[in-house]
PDB file of C-alpha atoms in Angstrom:
ATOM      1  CA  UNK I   1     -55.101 -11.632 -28.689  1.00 53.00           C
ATOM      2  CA  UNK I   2     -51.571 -12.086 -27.336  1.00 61.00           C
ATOM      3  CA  UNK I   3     -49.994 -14.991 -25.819  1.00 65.00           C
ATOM      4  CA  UNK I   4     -50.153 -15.096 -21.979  1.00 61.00           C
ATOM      5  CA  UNK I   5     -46.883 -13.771 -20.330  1.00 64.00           C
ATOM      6  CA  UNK I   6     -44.853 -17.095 -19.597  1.00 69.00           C
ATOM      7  CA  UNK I   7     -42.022 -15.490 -17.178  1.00 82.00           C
ATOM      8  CA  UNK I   8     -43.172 -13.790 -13.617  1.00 88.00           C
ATOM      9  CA  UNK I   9     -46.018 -11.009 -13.683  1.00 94.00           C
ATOM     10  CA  UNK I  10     -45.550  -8.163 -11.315  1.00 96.00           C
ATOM     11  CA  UNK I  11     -47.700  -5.509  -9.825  1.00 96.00           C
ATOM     12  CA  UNK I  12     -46.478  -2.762  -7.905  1.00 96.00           C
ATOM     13  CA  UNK I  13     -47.988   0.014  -5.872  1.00 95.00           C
ATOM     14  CA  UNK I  14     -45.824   3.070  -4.779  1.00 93.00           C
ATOM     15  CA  UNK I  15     -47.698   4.990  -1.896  1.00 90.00           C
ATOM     16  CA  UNK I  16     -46.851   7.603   0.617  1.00 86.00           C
ATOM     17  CA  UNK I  17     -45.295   4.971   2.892  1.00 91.00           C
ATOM     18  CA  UNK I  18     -44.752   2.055   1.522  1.00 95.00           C
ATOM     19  CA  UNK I  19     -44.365   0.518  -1.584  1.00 96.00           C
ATOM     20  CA  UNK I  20     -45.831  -3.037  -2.332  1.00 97.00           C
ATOM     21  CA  UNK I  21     -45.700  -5.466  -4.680  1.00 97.00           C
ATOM     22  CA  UNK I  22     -47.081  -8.734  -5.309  1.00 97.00           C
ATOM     23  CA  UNK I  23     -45.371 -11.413  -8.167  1.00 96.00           C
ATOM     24  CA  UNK I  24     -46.805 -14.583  -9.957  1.00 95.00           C
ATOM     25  CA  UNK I  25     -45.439 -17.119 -11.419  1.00 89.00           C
ATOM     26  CA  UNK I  26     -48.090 -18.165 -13.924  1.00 87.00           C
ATOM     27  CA  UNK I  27     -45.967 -21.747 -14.530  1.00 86.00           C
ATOM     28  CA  UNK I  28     -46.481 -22.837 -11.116  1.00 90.00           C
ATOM     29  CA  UNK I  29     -48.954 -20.481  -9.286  1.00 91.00           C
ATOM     30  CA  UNK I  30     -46.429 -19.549  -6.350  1.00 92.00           C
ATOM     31  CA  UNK I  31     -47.156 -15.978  -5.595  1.00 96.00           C
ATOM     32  CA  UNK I  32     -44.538 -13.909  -3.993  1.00 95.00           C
ATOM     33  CA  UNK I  33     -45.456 -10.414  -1.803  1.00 97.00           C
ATOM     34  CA  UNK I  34     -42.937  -7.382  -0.660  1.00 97.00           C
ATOM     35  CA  UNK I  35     -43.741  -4.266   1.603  1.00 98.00           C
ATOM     36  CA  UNK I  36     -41.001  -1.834   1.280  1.00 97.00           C
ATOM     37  CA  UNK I  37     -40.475   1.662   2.728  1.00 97.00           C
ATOM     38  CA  UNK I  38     -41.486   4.057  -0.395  1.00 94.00           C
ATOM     39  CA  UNK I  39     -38.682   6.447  -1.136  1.00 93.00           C
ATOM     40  CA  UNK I  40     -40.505   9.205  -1.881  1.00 86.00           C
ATOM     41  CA  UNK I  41     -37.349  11.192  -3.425  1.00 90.00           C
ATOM     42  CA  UNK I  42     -36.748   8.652  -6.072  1.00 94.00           C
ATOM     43  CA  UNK I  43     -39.841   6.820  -6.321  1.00 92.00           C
ATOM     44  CA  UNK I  44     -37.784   3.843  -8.660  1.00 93.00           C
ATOM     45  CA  UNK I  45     -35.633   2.945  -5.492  1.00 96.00           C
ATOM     46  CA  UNK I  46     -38.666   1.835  -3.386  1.00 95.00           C
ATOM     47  CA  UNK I  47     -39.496  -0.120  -6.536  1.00 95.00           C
ATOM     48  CA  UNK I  48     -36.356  -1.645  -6.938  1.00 96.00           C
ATOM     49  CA  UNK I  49     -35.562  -2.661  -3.193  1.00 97.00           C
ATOM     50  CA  UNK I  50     -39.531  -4.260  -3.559  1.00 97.00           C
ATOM     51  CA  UNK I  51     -38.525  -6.271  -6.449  1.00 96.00           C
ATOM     52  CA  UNK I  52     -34.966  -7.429  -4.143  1.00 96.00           C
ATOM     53  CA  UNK I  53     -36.878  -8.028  -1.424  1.00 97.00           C
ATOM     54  CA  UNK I  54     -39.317 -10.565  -3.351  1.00 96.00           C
ATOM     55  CA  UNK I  55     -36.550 -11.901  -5.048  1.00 93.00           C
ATOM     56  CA  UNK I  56     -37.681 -11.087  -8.491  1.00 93.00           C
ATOM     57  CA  UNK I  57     -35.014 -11.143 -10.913  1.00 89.00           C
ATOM     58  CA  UNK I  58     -35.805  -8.212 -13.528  1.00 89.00           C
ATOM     59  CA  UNK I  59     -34.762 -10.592 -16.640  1.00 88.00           C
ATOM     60  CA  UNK I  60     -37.137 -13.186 -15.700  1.00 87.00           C
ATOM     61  CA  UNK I  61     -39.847 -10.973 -15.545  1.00 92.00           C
ATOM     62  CA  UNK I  62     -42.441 -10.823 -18.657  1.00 91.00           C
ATOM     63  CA  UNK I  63     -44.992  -8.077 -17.492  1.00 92.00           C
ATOM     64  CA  UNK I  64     -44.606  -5.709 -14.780  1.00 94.00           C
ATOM     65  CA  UNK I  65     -47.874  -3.711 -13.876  1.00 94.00           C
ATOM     66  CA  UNK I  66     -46.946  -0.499 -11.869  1.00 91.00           C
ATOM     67  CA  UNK I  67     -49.507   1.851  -9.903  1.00 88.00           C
ATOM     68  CA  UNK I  68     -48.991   4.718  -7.455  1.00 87.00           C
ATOM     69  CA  UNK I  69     -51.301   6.551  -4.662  1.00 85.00           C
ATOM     70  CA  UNK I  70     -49.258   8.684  -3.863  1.00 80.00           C
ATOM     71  CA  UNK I  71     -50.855  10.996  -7.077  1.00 75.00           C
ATOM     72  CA  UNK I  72     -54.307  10.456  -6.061  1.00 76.00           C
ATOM     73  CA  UNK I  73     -52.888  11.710  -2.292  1.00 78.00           C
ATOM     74  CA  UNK I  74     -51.458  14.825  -3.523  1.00 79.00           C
ATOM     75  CA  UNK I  75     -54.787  15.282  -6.038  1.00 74.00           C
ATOM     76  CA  UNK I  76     -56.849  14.866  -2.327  1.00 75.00           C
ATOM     77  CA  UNK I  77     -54.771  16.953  -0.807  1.00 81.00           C
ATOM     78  CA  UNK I  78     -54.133  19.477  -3.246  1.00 79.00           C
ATOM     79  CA  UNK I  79     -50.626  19.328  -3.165  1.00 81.00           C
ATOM     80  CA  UNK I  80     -50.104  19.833  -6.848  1.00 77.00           C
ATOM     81  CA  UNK I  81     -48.210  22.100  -9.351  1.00 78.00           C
ATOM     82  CA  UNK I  82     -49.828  24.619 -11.316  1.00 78.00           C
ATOM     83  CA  UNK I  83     -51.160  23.119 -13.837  1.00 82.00           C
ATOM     84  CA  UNK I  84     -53.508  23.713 -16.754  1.00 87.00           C
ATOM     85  CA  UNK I  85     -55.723  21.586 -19.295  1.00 90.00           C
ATOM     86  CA  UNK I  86     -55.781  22.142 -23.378  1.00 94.00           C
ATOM     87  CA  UNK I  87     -59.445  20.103 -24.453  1.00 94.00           C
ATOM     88  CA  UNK I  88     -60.778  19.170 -27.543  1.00 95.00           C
ATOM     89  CA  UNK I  89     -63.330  21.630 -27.992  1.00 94.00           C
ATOM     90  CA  UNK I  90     -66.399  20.647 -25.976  1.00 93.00           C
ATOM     91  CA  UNK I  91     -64.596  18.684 -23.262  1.00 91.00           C
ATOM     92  CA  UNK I  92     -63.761  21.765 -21.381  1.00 91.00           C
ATOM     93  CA  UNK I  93     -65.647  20.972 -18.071  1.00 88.00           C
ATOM     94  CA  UNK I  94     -65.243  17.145 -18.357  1.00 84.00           C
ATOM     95  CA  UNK I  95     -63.525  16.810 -15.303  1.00 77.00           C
ATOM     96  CA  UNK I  96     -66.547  18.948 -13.157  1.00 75.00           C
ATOM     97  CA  UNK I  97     -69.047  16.436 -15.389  1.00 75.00           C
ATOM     98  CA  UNK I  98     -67.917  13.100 -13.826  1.00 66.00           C
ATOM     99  CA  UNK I  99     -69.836  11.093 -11.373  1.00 55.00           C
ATOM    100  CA  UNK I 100     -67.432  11.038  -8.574  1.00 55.00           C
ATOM    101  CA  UNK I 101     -67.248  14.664  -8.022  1.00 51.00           C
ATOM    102  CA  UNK I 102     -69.982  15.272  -5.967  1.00 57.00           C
ATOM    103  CA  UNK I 103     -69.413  15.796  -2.155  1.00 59.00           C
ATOM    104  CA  UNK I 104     -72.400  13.879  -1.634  1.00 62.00           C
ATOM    105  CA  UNK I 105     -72.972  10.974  -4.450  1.00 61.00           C
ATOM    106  CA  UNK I 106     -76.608  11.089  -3.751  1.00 64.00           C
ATOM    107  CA  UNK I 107     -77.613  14.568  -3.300  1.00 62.00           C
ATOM    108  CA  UNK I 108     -76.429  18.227  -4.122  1.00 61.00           C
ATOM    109  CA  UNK I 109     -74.822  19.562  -1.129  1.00 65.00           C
ATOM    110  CA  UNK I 110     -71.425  20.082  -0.061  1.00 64.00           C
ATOM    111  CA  UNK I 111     -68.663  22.052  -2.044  1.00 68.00           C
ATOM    112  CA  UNK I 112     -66.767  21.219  -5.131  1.00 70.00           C
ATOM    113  CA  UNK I 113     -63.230  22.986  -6.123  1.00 76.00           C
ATOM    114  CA  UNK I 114     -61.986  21.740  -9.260  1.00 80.00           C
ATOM    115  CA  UNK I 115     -58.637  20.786  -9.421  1.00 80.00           C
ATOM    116  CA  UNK I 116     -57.935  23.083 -12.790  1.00 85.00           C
ATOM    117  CA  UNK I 117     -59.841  26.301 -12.446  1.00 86.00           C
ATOM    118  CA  UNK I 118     -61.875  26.889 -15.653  1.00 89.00           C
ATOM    119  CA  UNK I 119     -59.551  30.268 -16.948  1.00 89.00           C
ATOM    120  CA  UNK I 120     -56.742  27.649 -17.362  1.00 90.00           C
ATOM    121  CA  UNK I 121     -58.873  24.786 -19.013  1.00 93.00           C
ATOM    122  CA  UNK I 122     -58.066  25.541 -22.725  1.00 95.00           C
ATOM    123  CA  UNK I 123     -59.873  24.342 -25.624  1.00 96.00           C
ATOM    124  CA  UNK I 124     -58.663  23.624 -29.203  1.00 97.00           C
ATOM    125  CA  UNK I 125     -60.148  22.196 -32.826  1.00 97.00           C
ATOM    126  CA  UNK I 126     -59.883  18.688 -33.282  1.00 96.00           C
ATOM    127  CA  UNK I 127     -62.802  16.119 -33.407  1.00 95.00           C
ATOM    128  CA  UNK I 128     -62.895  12.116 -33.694  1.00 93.00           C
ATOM    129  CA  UNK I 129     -65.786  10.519 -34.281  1.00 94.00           C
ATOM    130  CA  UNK I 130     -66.778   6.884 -32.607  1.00 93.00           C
ATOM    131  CA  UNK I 131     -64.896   4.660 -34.491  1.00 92.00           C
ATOM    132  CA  UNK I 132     -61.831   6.642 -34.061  1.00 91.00           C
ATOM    133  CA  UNK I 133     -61.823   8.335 -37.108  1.00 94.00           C
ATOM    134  CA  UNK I 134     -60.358  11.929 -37.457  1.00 95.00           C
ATOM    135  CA  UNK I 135     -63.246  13.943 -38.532  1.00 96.00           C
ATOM    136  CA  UNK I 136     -61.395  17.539 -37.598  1.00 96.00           C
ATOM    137  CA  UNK I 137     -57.516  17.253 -37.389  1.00 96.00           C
ATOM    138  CA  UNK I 138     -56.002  19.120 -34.457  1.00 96.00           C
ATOM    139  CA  UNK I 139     -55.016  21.910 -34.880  1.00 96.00           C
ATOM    140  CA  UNK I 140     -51.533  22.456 -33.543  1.00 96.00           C
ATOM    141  CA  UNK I 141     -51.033  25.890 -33.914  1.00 97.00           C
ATOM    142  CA  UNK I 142     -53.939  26.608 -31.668  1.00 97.00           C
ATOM    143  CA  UNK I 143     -52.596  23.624 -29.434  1.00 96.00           C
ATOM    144  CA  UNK I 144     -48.987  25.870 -29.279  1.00 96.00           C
ATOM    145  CA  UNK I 145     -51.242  29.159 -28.702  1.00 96.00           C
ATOM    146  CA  UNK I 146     -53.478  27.779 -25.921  1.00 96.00           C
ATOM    147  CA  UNK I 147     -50.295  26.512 -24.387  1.00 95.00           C
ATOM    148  CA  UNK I 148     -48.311  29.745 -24.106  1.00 95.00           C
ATOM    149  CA  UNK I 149     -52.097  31.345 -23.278  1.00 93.00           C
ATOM    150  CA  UNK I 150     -52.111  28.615 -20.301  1.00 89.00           C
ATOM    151  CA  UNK I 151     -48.675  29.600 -19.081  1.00 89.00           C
ATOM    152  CA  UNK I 152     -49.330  33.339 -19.049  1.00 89.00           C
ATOM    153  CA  UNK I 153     -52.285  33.019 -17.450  1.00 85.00           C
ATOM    154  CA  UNK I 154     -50.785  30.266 -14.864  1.00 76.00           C
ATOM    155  CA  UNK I 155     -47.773  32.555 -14.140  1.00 77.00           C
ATOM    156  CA  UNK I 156     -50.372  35.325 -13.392  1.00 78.00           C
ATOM    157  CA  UNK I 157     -52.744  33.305 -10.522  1.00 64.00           C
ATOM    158  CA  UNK I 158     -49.345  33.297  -8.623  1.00 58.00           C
TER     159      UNK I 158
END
């Protein structure tokens, strides 16, 4: 296990509006907090102007821990690119599997869209086993194939 960090520790969440950020100095416990306007064209501005505004001097920092929402708002939204998903065989519908897809967590009704539709969820040989281990390399020719098959098919939906 690694040393804790000695210089300031820094988290930083970019959303839609604002971006905040929160920074500890673990020598002395003083915490310091920002709330910035996000700039959504250059999401690294809004960062930067946080870390001015709580007077965090980028040198002196040891760890800086960076989030965003504004991702998980376009996911909701579904204000994404095209975009398409090459599996490990088997892992196709892993996304549609999870727990927090259901409209309803406790019941069956309601409506679920996936975010990839299944025609542009590829899969591909290549299999790890639990410790890690390769058991099947991956194959990257088929990885190369299912990408150009992705992008044709991608190019056609639209």
């Amino acid at each position: 296990m690694s040393d804790p960090p000695a210089g300031a520790v820094v988290g930083v969440d970019v959303g839609g509006t604002f971006t905040d950020l929160v920074a500890l100095e673990p020598g002395s416990g003083a915490v310091r907090l920002a709330k910035v306007p996000s700039t959504l064209d250059n999401q690294a501005h809004g960062v930067m102007a946080a870390l001015d505004a709580a007077d965090c001097e980028l040198a002196a920092l040891d760890l800086i821990v960076h989030g965003t929402t504004t991702t998980t708002n376009a996911v909701l939204e579904r204000k994404l690119a095209r975009t398409g998903l090459i599996t490990t065989q088997g892992f196709r519908d892993v996304l549609e599997l999870g727990r927090r897809t259901r409209p309803q967590p406790y019941g069956m009704t309601g409506q679920f869209i996936p975010i990839i539709p299944r025609d542009l969820r590829l899969q591909v040989p290549e299999r790890m086993d639990a410790a890690g281990r390769v058991v099947t390399p991956l194959d990257l020719d088929a990885v190369r194939e299912a990408a150009a098959r992705c992008w044709r098919k991608a190019a056609r939906r639209w």
